[in-house]
CSV table of C-alpha atoms in Angstrom, one decimal:
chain,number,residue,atom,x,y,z
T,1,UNK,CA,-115.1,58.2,154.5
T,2,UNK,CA,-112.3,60.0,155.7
T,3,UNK,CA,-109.0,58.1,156.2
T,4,UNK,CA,-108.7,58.5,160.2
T,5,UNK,CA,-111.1,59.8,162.9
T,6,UNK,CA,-110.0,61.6,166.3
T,7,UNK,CA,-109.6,58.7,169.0
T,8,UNK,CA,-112.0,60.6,171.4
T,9,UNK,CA,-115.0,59.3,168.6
T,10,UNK,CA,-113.7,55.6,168.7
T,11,UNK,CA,-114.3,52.9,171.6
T,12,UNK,CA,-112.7,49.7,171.7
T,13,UNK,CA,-115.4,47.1,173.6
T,14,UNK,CA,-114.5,44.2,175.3
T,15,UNK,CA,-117.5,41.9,175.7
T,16,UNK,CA,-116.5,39.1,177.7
T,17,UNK,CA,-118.5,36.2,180.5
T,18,UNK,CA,-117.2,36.3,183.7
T,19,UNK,CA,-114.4,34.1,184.1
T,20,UNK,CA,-116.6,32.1,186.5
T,21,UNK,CA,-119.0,31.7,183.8
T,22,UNK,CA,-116.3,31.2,181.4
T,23,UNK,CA,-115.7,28.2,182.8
T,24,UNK,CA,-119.0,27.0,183.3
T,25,UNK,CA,-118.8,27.0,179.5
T,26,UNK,CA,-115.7,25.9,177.9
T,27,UNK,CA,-113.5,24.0,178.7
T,28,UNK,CA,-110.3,24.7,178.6
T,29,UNK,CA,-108.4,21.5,180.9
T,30,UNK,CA,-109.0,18.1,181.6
T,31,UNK,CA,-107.2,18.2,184.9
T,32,UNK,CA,-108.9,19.0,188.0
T,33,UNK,CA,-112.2,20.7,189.1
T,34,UNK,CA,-113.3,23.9,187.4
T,35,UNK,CA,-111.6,26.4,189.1
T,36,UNK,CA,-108.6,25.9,187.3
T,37,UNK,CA,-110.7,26.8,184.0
T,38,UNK,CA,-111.8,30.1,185.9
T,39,UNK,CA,-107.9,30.9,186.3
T,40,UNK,CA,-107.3,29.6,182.6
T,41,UNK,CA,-110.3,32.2,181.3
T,42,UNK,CA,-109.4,34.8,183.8
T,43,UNK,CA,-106.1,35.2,182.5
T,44,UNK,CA,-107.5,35.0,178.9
T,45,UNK,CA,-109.4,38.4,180.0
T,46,UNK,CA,-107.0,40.0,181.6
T,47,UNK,CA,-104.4,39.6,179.2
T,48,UNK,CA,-107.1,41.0,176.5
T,49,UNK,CA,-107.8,43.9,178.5
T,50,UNK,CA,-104.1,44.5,179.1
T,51,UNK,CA,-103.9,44.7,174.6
T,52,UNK,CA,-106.7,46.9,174.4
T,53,UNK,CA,-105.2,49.1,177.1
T,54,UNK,CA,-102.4,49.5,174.8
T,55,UNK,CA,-104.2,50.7,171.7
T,56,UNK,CA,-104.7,54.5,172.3
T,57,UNK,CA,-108.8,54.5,172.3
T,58,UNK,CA,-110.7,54.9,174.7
T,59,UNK,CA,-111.8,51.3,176.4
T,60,UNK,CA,-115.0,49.8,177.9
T,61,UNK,CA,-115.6,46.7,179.4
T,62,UNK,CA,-118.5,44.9,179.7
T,63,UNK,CA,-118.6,41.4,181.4
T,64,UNK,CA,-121.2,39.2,182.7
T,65,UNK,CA,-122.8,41.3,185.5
T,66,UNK,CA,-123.5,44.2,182.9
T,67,UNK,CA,-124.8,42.9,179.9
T,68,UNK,CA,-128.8,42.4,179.8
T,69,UNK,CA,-130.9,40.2,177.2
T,70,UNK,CA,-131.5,36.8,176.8
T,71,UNK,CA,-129.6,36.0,174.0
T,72,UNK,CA,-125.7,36.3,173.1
T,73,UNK,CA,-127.1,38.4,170.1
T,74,UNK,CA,-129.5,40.5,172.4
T,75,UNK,CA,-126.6,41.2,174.9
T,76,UNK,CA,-123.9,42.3,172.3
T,77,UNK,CA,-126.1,44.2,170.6
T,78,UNK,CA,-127.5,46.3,173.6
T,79,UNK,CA,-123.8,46.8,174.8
T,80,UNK,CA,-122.9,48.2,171.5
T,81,UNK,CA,-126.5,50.5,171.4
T,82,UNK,CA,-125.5,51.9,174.9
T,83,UNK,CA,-121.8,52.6,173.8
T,84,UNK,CA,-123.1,54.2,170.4
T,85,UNK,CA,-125.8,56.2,172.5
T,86,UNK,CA,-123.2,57.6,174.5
T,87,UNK,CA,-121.9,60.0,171.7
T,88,UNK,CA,-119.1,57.4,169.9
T,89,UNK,CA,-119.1,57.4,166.0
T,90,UNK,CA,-116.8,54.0,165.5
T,91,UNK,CA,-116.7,51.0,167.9
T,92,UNK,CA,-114.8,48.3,167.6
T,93,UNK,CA,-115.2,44.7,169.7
T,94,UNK,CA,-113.4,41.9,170.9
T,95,UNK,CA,-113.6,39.0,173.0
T,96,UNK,CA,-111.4,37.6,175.4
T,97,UNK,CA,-110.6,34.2,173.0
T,98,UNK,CA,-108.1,34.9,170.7
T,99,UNK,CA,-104.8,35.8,172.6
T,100,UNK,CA,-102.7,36.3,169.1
T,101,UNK,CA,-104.7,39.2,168.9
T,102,UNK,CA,-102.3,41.9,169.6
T,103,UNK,CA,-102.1,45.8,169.8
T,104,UNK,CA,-100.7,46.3,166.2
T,105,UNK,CA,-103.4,44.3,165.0
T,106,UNK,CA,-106.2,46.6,166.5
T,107,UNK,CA,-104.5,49.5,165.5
T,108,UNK,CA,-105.1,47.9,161.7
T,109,UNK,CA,-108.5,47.4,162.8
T,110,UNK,CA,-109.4,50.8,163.9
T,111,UNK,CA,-107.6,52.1,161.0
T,112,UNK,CA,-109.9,50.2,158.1
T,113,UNK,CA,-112.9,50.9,160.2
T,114,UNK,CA,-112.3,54.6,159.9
T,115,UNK,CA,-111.5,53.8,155.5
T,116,UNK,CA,-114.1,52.0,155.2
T,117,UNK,CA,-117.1,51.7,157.8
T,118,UNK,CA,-116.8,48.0,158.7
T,119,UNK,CA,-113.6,45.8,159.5
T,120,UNK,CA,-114.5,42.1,160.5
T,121,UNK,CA,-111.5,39.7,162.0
T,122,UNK,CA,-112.2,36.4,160.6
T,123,UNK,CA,-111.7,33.2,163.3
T,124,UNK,CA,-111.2,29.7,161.6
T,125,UNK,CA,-114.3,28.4,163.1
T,126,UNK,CA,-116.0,30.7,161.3
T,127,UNK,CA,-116.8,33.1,163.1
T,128,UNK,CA,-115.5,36.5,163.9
T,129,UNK,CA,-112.5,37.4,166.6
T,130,UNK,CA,-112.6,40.8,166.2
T,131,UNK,CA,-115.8,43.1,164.6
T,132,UNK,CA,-115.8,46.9,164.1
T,133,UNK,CA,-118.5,49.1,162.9
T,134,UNK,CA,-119.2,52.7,162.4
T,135,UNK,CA,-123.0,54.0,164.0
T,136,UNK,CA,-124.1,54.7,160.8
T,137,UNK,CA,-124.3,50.8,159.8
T,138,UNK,CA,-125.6,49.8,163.5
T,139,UNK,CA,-129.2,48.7,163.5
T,140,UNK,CA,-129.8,47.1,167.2
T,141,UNK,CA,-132.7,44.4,166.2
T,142,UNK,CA,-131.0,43.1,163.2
T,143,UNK,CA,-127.9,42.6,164.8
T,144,UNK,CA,-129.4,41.0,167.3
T,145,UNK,CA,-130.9,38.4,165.1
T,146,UNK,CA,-128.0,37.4,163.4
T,147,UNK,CA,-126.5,33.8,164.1
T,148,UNK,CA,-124.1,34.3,167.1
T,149,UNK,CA,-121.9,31.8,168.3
T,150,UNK,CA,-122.4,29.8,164.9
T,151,UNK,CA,-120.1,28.8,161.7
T,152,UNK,CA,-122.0,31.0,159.8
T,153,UNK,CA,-122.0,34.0,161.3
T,154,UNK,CA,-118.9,35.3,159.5
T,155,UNK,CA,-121.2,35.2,156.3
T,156,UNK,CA,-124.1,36.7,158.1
T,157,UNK,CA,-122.3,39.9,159.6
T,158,UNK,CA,-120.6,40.3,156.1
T,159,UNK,CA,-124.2,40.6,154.4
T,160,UNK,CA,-125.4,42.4,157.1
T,161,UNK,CA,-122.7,45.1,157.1
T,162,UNK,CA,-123.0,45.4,153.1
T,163,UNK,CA,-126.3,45.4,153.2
T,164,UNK,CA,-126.3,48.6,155.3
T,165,UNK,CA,-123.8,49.9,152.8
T,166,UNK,CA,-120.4,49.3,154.5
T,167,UNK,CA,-117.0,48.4,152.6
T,168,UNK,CA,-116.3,45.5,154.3
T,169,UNK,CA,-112.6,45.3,155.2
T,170,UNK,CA,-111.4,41.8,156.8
T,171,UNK,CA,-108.5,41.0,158.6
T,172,UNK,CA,-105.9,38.0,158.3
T,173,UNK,CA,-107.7,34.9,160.1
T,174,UNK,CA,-106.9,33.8,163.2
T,175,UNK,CA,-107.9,31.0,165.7
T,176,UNK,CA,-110.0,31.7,169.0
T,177,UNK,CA,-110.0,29.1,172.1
T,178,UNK,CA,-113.5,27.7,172.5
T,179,UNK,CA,-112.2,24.2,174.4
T,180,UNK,CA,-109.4,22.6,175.2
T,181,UNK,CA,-107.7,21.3,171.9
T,182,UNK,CA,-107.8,25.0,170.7
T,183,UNK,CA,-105.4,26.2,173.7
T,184,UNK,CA,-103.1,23.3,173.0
T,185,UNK,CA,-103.2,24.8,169.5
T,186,UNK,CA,-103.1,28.1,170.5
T,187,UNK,CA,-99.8,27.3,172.6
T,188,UNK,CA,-98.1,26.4,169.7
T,189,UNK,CA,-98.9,29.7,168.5
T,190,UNK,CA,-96.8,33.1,168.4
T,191,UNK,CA,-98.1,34.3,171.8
T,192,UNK,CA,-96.0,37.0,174.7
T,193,UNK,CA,-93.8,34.4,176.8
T,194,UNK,CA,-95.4,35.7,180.2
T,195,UNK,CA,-99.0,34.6,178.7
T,196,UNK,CA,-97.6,31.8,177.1
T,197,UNK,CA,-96.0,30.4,180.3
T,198,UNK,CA,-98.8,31.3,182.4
T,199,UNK,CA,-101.4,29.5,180.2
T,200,UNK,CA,-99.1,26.3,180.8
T,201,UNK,CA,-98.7,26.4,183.9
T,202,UNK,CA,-102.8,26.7,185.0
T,203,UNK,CA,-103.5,23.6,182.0
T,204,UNK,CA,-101.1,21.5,185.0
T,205,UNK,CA,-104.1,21.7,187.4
T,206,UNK,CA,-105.2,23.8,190.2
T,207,UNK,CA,-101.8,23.4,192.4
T,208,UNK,CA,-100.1,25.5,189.1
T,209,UNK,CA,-102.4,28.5,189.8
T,210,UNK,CA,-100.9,31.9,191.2
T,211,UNK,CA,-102.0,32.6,194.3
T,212,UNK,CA,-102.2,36.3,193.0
T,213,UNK,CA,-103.4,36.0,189.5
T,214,UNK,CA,-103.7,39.1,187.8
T,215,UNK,CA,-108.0,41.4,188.3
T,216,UNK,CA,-109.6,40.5,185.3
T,217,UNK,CA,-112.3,42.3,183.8
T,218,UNK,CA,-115.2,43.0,185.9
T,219,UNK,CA,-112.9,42.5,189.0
T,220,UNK,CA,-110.8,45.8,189.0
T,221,UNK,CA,-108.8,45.8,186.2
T,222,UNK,CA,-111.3,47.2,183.6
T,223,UNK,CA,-113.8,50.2,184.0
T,224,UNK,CA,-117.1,49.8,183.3
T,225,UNK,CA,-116.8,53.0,181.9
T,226,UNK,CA,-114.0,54.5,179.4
T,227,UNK,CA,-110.9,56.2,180.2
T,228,UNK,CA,-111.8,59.2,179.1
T,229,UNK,CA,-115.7,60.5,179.2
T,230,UNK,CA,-117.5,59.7,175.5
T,231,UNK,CA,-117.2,63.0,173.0
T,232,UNK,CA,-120.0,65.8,173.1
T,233,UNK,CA,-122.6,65.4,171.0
């Protein structure tokens, strides 16, 4: 396995809800109706978006109104086919629920997926923040079985990937934000002062939103399509 790979065969995939939908699922405050949960998840996206931006690969986004399947499994798994279809040798994805992930740690991502084949970022909940996976180890129908959104899956994708014969490299752990006692945690965390802020002001209630928040994915700020076009195959 060669020790880096040219950026134009890696994708970084953000697979993210809606922020609407978002919201109709966690939730993040107590105060007010639920569109201050929408700002609270929107900004989550953006800001994720904004860090993959930074990382030098080309990005894809894929929110609510382009994922199909009626599973969480059957949706992430059909993103990744199409992106791996498309002529991309390494992919690497995140979510929009861990805001201590940062651009220096993707960069040590991309880096072990290209050592070793498969890098995993543990979350403390079990399950993953952060997954990357070269297209040799991709097998659409058993990733799609595997036990999304669970406490084991962390376990599960680790057998999976070295059962496809993967080195397995994992990542320091880090927490995601499922509700709302993991963003008060994750407030107390190292996170950018402008996100930081932000996130405290929207948990005040819905008179604390901006009246300009910043696109999130899906509304202008991420392409459904990379920056640059995927590598010839």
């Amino acid at each position: 396995m060669p020790t880096s790979l040219p950026v134009s065969t890696v994708a970084l995939l953000l697979f993210t809800r809606s922020a609407g939908q978002d919201a109709t699922h966690k939730r993040f405050s107590s105060h007010g109706p639920r569109g201050g949960n929408a700002a609270i998840a929107a900004q989550l996206i953006s800001h994720a978006t904004t860090v993959a931006r930074q990382v030098g690969v080309n990005f894809i986004c894929v929110d609510s109104s382009r994922q199909t399947g009626n599973t969480f499994g059957e949706r992430l798994s059909g993103a990744m086919q199409q992106v791996f279809a498309s002529g991309y040798e390494q992919l690497l994805v995140i979510g929009n629920d861990c805001p201590q992930l940062d651009a220096a740690r993707l960069r040590q991502a991309i880096a072990a997926l290209a050592r070793t084949g498969a890098v995993l970022g543990p979350a403390t909940d079990g399950g993953v923040y952060l997954l990357g996976i070269a297209r040799a180890h991709f097998e659409v129908c058993a990733w799609a079985a595997l036990p999304w959104q669970t406490a084991t899956l962390g376990r599960a994708l680790t057998r999976q990937l070295r059962a496809s014969g993967a080195a397995v490299e994992q990542l320091p752990e880090l927490a995601d934000i499922d509700n709302e006692q993991d963003l008060a945690h994750a407030l107390r965390q190292v996170l950018p002062w402008v996100l930081r802020r932000t996130l405290r002001q929207l948990r005040r209630g819905p008179a604390a939103v901006p009246e300009n928040p910043v696109p999130a994915c899906g509304s202008g700020a991420a392409p459904a399509q990379p920056h640059r076009g995927p590598p010839a195959r």
